[in-house]
Coordinates of C-alpha atoms and ligand atoms in Angstrom, one line a residue:
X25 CA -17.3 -40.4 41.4
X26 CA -16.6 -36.8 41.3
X27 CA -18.7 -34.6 38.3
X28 CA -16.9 -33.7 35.4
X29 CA -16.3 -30.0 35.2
X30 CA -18.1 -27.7 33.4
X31 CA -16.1 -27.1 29.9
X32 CA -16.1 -24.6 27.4
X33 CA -14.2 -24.7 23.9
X34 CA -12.7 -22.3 21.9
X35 CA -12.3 -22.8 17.9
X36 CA -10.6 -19.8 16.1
X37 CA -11.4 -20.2 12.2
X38 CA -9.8 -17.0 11.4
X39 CA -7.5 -14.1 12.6
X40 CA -4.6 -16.2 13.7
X41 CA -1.4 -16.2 12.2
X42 CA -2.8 -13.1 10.1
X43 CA -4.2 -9.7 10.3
X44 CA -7.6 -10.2 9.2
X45 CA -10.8 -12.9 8.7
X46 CA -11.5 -12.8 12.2
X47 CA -13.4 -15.5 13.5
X48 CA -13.7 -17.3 16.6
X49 CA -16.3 -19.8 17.6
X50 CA -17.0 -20.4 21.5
X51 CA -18.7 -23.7 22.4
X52 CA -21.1 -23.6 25.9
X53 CA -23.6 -26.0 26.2
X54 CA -23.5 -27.8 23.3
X55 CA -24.4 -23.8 21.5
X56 CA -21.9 -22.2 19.5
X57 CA -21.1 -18.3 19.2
X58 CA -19.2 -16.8 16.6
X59 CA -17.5 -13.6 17.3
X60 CA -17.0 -11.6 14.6
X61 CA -16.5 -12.4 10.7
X62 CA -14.8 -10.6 8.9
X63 CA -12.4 -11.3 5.4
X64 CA -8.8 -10.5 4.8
X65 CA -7.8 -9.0 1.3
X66 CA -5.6 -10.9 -0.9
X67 CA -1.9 -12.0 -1.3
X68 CA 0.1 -10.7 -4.2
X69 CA 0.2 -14.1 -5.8
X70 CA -4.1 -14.4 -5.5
X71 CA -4.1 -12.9 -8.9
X72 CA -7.5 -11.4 -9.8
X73 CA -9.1 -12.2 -6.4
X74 CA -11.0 -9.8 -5.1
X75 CA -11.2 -10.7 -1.2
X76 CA -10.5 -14.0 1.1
X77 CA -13.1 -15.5 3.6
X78 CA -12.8 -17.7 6.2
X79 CA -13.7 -21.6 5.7
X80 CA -17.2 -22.2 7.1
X81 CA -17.2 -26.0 6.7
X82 CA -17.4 -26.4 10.4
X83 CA -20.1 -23.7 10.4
X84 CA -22.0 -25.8 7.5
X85 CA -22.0 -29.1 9.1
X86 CA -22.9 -27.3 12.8
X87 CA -25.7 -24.9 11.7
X88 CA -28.5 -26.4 14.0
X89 CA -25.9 -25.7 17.2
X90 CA -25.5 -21.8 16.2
X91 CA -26.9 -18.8 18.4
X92 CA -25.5 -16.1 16.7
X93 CA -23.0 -14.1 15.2
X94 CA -21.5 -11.3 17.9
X95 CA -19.6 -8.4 16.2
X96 CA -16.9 -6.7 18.7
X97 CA -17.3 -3.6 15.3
X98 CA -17.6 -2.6 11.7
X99 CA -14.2 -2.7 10.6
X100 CA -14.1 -5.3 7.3
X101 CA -11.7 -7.5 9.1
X102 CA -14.2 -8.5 11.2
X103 CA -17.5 -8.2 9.0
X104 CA -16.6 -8.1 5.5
X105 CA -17.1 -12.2 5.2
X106 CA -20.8 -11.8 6.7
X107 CA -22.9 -11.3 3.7
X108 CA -21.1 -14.9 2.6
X109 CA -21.8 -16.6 5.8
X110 CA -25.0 -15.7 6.1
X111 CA -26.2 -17.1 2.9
X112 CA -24.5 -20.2 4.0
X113 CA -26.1 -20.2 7.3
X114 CA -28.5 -17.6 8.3
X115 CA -28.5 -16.8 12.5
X116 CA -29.1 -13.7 13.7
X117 CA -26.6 -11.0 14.6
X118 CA -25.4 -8.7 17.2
X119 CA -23.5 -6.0 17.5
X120 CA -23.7 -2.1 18.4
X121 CA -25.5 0.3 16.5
X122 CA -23.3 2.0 14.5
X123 CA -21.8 -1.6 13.7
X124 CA -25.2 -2.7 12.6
X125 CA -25.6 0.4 10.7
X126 CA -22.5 -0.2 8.8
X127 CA -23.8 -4.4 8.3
X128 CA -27.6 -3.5 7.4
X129 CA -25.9 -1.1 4.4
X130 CA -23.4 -4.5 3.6
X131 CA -26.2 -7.3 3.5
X132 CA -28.5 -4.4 1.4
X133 CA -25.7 -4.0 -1.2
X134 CA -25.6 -7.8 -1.4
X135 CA -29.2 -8.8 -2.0
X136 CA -29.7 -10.3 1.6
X137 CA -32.9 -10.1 3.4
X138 CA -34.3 -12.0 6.2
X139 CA -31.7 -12.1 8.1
X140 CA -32.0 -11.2 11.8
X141 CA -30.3 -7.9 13.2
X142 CA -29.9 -7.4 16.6
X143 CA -28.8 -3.3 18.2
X144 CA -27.4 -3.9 21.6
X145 CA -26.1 -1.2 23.7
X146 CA -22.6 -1.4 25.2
X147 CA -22.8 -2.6 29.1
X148 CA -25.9 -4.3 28.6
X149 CA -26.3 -8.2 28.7
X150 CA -28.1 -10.0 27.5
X151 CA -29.1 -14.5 26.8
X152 CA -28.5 -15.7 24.0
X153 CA -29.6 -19.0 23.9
X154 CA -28.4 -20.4 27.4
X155 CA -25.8 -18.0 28.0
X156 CA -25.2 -14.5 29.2
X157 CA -23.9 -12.4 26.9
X158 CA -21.9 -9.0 27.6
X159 CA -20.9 -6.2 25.1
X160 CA -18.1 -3.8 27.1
X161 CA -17.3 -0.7 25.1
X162 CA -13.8 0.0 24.4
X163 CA -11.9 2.4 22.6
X164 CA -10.7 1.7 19.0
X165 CA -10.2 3.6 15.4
X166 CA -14.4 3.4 14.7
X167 CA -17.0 4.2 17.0
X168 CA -19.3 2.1 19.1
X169 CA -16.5 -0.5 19.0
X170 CA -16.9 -3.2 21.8
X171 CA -15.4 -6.3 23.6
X172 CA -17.7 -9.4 23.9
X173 CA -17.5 -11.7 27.6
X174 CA -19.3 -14.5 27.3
X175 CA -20.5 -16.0 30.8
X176 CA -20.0 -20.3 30.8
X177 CA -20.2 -23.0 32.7
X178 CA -16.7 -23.1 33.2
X179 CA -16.4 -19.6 34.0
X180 CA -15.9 -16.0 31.6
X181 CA -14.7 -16.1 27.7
X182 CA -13.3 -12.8 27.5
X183 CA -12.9 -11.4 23.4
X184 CA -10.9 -7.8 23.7
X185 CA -12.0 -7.2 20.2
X186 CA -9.8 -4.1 18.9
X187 CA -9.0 -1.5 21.5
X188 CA -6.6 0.9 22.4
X189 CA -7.0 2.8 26.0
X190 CA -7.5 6.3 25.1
X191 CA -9.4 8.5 28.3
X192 CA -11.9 6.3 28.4
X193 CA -10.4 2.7 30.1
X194 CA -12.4 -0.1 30.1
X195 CA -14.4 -1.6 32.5
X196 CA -12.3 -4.6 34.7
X197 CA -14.1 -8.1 34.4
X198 CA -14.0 -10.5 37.8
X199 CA -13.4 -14.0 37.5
X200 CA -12.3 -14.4 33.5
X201 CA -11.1 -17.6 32.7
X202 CA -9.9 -17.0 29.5
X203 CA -9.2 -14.0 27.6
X204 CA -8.2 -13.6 24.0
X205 CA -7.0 -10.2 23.2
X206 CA -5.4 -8.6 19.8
X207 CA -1.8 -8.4 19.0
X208 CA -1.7 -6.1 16.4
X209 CA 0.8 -3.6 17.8
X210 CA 2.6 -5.8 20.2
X211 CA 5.5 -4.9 19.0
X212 CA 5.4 -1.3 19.6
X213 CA 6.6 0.1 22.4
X214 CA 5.0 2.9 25.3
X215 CA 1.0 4.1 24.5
X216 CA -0.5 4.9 20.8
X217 CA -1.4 8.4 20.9
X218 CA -4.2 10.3 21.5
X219 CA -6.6 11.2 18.6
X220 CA -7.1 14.5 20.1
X221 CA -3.2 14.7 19.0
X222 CA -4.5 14.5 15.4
X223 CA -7.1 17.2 15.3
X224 CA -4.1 19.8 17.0
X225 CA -2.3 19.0 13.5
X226 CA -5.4 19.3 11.5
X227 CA -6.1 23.0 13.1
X228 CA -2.8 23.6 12.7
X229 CA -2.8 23.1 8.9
X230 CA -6.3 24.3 8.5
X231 CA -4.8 27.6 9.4
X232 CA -2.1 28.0 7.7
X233 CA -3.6 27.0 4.4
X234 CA -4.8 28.7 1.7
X235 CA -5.4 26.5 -1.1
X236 CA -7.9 23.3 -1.0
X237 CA -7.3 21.0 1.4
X238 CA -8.2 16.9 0.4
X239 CA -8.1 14.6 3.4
X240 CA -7.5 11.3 2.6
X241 CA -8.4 8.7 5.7
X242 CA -10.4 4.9 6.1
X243 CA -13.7 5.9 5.7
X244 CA -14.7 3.6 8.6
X245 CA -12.2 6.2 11.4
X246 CA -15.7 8.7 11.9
X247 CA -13.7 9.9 14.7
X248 CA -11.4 11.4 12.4
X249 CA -13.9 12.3 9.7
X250 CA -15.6 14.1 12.6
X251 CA -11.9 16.2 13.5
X252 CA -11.9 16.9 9.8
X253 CA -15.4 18.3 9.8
X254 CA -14.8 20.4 13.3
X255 CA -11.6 22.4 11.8
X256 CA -13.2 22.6 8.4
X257 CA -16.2 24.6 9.9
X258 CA -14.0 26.3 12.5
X259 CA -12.2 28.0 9.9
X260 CA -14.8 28.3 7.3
X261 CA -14.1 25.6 4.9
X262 CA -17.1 23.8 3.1
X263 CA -16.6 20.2 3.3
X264 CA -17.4 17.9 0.4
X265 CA -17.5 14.0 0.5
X266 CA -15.9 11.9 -2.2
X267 CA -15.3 8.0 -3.0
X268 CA -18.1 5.6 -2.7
X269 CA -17.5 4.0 1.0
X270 CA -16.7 7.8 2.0
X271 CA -20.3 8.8 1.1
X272 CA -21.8 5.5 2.5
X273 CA -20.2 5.6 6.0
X274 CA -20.5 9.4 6.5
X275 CA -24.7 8.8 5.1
X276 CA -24.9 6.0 7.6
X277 CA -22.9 7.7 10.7
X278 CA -25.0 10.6 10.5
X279 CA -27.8 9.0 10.5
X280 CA -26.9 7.5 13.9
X281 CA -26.0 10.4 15.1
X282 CA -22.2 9.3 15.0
X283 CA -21.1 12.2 13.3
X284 CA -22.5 16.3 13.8
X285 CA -21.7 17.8 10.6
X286 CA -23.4 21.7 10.9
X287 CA -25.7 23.1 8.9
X288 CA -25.0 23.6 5.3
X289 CA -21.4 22.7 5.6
X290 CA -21.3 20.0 3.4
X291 CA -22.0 20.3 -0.4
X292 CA -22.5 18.2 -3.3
X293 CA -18.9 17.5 -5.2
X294 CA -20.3 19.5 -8.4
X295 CA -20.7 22.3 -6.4
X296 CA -17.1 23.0 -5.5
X297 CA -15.9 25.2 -8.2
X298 CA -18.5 27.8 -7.3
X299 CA -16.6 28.5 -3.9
X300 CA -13.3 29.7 -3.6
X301 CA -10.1 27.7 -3.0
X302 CA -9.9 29.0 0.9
X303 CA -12.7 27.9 1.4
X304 CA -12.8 24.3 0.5
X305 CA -12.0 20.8 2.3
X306 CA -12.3 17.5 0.4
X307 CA -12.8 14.1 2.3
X308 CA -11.9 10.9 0.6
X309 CA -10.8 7.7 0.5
X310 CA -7.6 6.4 -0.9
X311 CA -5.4 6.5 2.4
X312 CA -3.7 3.4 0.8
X313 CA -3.6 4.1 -2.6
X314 CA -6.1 2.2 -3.7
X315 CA -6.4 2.0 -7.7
X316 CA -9.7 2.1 -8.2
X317 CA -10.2 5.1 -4.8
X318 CA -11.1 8.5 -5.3
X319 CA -7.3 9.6 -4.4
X320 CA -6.0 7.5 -6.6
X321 CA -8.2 8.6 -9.4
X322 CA -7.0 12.4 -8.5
X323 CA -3.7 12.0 -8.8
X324 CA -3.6 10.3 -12.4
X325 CA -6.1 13.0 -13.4
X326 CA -9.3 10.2 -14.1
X327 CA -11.5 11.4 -11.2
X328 CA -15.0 11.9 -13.0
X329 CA -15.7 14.9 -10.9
X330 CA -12.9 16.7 -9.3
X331 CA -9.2 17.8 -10.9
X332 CA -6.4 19.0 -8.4
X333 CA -4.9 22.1 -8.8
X334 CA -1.3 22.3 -8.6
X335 CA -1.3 24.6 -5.7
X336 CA -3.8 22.1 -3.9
X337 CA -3.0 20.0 -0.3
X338 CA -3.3 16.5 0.2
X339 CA -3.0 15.2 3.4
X340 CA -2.8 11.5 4.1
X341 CA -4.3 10.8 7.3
X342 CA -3.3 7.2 7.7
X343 CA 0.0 4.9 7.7
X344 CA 0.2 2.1 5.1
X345 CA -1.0 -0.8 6.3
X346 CA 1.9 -3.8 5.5
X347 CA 1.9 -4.5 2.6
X348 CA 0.6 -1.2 0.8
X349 CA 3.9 0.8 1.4
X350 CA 4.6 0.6 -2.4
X351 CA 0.9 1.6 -3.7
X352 CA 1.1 4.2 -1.0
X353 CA 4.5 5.8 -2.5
X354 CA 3.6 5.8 -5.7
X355 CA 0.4 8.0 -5.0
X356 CA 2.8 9.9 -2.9
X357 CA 5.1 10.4 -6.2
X358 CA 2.2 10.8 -8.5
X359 CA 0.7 14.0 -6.5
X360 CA 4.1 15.4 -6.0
X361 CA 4.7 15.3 -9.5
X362 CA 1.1 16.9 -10.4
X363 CA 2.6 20.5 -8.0
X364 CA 0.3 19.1 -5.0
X365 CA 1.3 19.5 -1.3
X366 CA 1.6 16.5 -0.1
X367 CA 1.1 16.0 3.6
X368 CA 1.9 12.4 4.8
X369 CA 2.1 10.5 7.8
X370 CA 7.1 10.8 7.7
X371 CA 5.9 14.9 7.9
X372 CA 3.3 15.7 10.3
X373 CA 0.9 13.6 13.1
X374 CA -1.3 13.3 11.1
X375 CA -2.5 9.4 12.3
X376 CA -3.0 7.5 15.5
X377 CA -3.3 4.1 15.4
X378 CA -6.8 2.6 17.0
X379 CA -4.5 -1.0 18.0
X380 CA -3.4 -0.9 21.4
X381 CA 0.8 -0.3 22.3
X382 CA 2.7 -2.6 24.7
X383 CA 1.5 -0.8 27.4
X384 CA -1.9 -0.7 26.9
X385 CA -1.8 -4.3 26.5
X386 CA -0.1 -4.5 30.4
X387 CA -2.9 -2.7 31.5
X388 CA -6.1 -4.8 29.8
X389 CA -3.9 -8.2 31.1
X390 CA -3.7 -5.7 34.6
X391 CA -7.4 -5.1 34.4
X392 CA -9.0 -8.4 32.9
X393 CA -6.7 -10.6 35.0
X394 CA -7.6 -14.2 33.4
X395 CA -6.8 -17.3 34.2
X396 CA -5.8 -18.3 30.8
X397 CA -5.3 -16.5 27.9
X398 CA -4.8 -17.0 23.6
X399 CA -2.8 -13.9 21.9
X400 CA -4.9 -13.1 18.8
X401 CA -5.5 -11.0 16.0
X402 CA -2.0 -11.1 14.7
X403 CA 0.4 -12.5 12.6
X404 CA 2.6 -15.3 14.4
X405 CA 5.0 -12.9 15.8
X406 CA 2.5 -11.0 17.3
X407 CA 0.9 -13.8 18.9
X408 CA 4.2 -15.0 19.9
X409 CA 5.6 -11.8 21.5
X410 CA 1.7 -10.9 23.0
X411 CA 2.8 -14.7 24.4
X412 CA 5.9 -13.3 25.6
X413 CA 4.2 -10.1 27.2
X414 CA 2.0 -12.5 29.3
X415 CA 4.5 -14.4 30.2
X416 CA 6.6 -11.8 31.8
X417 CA 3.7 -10.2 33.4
X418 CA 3.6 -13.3 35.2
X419 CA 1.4 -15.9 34.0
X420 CA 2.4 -19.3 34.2
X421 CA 3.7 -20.7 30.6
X422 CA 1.1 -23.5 30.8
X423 CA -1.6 -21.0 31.2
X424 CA -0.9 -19.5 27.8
X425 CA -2.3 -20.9 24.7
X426 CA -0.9 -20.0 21.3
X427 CA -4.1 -21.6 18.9
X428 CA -4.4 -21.7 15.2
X429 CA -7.2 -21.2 12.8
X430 CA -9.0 -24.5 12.9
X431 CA -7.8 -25.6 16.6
X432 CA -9.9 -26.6 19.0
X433 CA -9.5 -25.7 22.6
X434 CA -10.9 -26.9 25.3
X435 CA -11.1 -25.2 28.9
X436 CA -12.0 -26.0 32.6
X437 CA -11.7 -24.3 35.6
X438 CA -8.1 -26.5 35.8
X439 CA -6.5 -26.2 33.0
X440 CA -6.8 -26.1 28.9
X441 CA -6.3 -28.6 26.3
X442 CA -5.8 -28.8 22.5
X443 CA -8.4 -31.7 21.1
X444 CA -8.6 -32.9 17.3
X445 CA -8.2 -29.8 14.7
X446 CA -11.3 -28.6 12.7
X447 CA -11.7 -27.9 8.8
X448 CA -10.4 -24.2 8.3
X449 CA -8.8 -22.2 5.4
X450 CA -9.7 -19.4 2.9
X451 CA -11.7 -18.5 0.8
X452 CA -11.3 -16.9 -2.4
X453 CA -13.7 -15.0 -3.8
X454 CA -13.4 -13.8 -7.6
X455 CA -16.3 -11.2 -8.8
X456 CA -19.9 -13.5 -7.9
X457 CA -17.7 -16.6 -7.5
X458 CA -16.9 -17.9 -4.1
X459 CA -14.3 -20.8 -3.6
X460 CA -14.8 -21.9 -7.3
X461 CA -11.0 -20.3 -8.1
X462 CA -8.5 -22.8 -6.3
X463 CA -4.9 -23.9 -6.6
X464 CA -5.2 -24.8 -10.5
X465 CA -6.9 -21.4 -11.6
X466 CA -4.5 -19.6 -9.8
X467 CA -1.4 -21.8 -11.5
X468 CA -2.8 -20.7 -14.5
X469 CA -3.1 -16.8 -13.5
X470 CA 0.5 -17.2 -12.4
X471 CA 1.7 -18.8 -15.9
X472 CA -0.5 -16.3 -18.1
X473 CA 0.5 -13.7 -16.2
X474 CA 4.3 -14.7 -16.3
X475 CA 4.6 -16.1 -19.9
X476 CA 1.7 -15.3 -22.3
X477 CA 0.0 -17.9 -24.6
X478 CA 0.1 -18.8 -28.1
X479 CA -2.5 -20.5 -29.4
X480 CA -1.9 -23.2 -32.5
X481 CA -5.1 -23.8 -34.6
X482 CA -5.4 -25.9 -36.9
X483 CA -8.4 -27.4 -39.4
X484 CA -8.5 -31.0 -39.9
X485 CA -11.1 -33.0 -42.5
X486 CA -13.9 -35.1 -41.1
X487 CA -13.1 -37.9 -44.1
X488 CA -9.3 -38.2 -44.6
X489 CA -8.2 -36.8 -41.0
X490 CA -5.5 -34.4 -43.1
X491 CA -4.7 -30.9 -42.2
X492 CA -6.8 -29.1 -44.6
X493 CA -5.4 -25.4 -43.3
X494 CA -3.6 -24.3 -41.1
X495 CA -1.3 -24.2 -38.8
X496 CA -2.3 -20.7 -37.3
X497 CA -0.5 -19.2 -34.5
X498 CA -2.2 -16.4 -32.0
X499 CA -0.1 -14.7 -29.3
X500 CA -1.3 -13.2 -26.2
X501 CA 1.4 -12.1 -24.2
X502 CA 4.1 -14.0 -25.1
X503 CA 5.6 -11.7 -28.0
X504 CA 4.1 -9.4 -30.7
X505 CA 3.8 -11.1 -33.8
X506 CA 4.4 -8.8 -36.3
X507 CA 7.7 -8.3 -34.7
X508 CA 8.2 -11.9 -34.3
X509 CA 7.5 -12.7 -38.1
X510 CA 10.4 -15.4 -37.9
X511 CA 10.1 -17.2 -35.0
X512 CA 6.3 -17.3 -35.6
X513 CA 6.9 -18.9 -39.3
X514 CA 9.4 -21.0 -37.8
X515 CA 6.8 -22.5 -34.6
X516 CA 4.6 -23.4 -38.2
X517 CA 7.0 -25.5 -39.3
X518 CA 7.6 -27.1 -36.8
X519 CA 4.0 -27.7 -35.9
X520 CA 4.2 -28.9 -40.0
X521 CA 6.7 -31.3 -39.1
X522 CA 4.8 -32.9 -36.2
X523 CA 1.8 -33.4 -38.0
X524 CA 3.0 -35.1 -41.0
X525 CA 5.0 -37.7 -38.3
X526 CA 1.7 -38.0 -37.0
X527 CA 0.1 -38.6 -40.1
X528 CA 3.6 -41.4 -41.3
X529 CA 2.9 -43.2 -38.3
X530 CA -1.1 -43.3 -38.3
X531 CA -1.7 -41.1 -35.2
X532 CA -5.0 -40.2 -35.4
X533 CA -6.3 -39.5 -31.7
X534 CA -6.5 -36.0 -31.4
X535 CA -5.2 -35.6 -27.5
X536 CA -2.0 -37.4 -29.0
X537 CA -1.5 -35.1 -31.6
X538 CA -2.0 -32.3 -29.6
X539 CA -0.1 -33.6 -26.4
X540 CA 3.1 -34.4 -29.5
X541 CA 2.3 -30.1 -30.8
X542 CA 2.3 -29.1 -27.0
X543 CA 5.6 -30.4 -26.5
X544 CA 7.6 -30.1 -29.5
X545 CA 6.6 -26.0 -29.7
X546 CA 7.2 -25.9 -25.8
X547 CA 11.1 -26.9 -26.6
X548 CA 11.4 -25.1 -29.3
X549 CA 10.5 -21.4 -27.8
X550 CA 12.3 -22.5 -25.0
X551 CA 15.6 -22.8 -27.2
X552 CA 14.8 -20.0 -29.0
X553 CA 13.8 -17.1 -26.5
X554 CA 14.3 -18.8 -22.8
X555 CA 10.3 -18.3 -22.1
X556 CA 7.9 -20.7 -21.2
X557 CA 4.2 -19.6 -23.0
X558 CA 1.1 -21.3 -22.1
X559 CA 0.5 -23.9 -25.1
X560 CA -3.2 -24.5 -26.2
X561 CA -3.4 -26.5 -29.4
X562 CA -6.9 -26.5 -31.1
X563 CA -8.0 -29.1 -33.6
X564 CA -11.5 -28.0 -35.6
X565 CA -12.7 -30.4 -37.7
X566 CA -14.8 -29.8 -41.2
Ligands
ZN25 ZN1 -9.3 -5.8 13.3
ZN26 ZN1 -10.6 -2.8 13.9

């Protein structure tokens, strides 16, 4: 009998079907390797979540089997969930060194020590476990940004990471047998443009202004921090950082050596007012308006530090990202309306995206050349139309696998196959709560948030079970009492009229009576205003 060949699986817990929680585990040898882990921030409907992780239950129940963690870079889509992860299993991690920077600053902030942090240089490989590990350097929208090949059994696992091809084109892999690659801008035809396109608009602004300038960009893009910084000092701005991640990332990328900012060029933000208005450039976050960010803050005049001056510039150097058009605008509005130049993205170049184009994506399925391949980092019609790409660049439909979070996938040198789904999901996590706010809690956001509350108390004696005061009724929400004086005295009534029945009839068990309250006060406000108020009933007893 012929021997079985040599198999490798692939189980995405994250990143498909969404922009964000990347996570993808790759199964060689009975080891796993998760690339990347990053968290996704939440839905409209999340109400008073902070961010969303990926479901580790597989991770939990697999921790003996893990190598590692290997980040493609430091972007929070594929880190932010770490510091989570790592508590529930603790591996050690790899990535480059301005990624680890960026992580050591993350597990720090979050109490985490012990845990073991591993620099690795682009084109070097490495074992991890049983297998040879490759970080390829690739272009993307934060520096020291990477691709990760992972060499099986059953041939190459290629992860593209983020990339775009910008000068510097990535090095072709031999023999692949899968690759996954990103989607993100799939959909967008021709090349993304060059970030030296940006800095050409930044001079060109930089000279022709004489006010303050405030640059507003993702304080992870040190490429574009750095473009700021060059046409500050070329014409003789001072450059001052502002907004908390700002000052972290440009502390830590200097550091590294990741950004040059010359001598004396940057001051402290209490500082600014002693130089003149020509003579000033402000870097902070806020790109997409952000309530609690430093831009933000400026433009409804509650920054701690710094006030804008009508004759000031903001420029935007970013696009919203889906799904922040709205927040965006109404910064946009609120600066216009304070006598602020507002620069942003509908005016001037002022952004390059770091996600590769359709052509760019041609050339890394040109380049790479895989036997199989799995569209990810998407939402499903980016997978579907990276799908489509393949497709028409020739790859044989049965060669393309479209996965989900929580598939499993299973690969030879022959062919692929989907085997029995995995646990996978999100996580919500709500200040130090993680995963304790589910469906229910978030029902109950929605209905607060929607109709209010009123809350009936009343006081009941120990001996005779009578109403000995009360009812009382407390609003949150729902209407103002003092303008409500009728209906309010009305709802007591009825709440009267419910207990006495109660009382006629011998009802004594207090989830009856307040079930019988609950409902008869719930169609009554209902007749009377069309709203639906949460209804808590409280029985004290003396
Ligand atoms: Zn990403
Ligand atoms: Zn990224």
């Amino acid at each position: 009998m012929a021997k079985p060949l040599p198999k490798v699986k692939i189980i995405p817990l994250g990143g498909l079907d969404e922009i964000g929680k990347n996570m993808t585990v790759v199964e060689s040898r009975g080891e796993l390797f998760i690339i990347d882990s990053g968290l996704i921030f939440p839905e409209d409907e999340m109400l008073g979540i902070d961010i969303v992780i990926p479901d580790i239950s597989f991770l939990k129940k697999n921790k003996e089997r893990i190598r590692g963690i290997l980040l493609t870079h430091g972007h929070e889509d594929h880190i932010g969930a770490l510091p989570y992860v790592l508590r529930e299993v603790n591996v050690p991690v790899y990535g480059t060194r301005l990624t680890m920077g960026l992580v050591e600053y993350k597990l720090k902030e979050h109490g985490l020590k012990n845990v073991k942090l591993n620099v690795i240089a682009t084109g070097e490989s490495l074992m991890i476990g049983k297998s040879k590990v490759e970080f390829i350097a690739v272009n993307h929208s934060i520096p020291d940004a990477s691709a990760i090949a992972i060499h099986t059994d059953a041939g190459i696992v290629f992860h593209s990471g983020d990339f775009k091809i910008d000068h510097t084109p990535i090095i072709g892999k031999k023999g692949v047998l899968l690759m996954m690659c990103e989607s993100t801008n799939v959909a967008r035809e021709g090349y993304s443009m060059s970030e030296r396109t940006v800095g050409a608009t930044f001079d060109d602004i930089f000279m022709s202004t004489k006010s303050r300038i405030i640059v507003a960009t993702f304080a992870s893009n040190v490429h574009r921090i750095q473009q700021i910084v060059n046409a500050a000092s070329k014409f003789k701005r001072k450059v001052c950082v502002s907004g908390r991640s700002m000052v972290n990332v440009v502390r830590v990328a200097q550091e590294l050596g990741y950004l040059k900012i010359p001598k004396n060029c940057l001051i402290d933000i209490k500082d600014v007012n002693k130089y003149p208005d020509n003579k000033i450039a402000i870097i902070t976050t806020g790109s997409q308006g952000e309530a609690m960010s430093a831009l933000s803050r400026l433009s409804s005049a509650s920054h701690r530090q710094l006030e804008l001056k009508p004759k000031d510039t903001v420029i935007i150097s970013a696009t919203p990202i889906p799904g922040n058009e709205k927040s965006v605008s109404r910064v946009v509005n609120a600066l216009f309306k304070k006598g602020v130049n507002v620069i942003y993205d509908e005016l001037a170049d002022i952004h390059v995206s770091g996600h590769a184009c359709k052509e760019e994506l041609k050339f890394m399925h040109a380049l790479i050349k895989p036997k199989f391949f799995m569209p990810v980092h998407g939402e499903f019609r980016h997978l579907k139309l990276h799908a489509q790409l393949a497709s028409e660049m020739g790859m044989k439909d049965k060669n393309i696998f479209m996965g989900h979070n929580g598939a499993v996938l299973e690969f030879n040198r022959n062919g692929g196959r989907f085997l029995p789904n995995v646990q996978a999901g999100k996580i919500l996590v709500d200040g130090l709560g993680v995963g304790d706010v589910g469906n229910i809690v978030l029902r109950d956001r929605k209905h607060l948030s929607e109709d209010g509350l009123i809350v009936i108390v009343m006081t009941m004696s120990k001996e005779t079970g009578l109403i000995v005061s009360g009812p009382d009724i407390v609003s949150r929400g729902f209407v103002y009492v003092r303008e409500s004086e009728k209906l309010m005295d009305e709802a007591k009534r009825n709440v009267k009229r419910v207990l006495d029945n109660c009382e006629k009839n011998n009802i004594t068990d207090w989830t009856t009576i307040k079930t019988q309250v609950r409902e008869s006060i719930s169609s009554y406000l209902y007749e009377k205003t069309k709203r639906n108020p949460m209804i808590l009933p409280i029985i004290m007893e003396i």
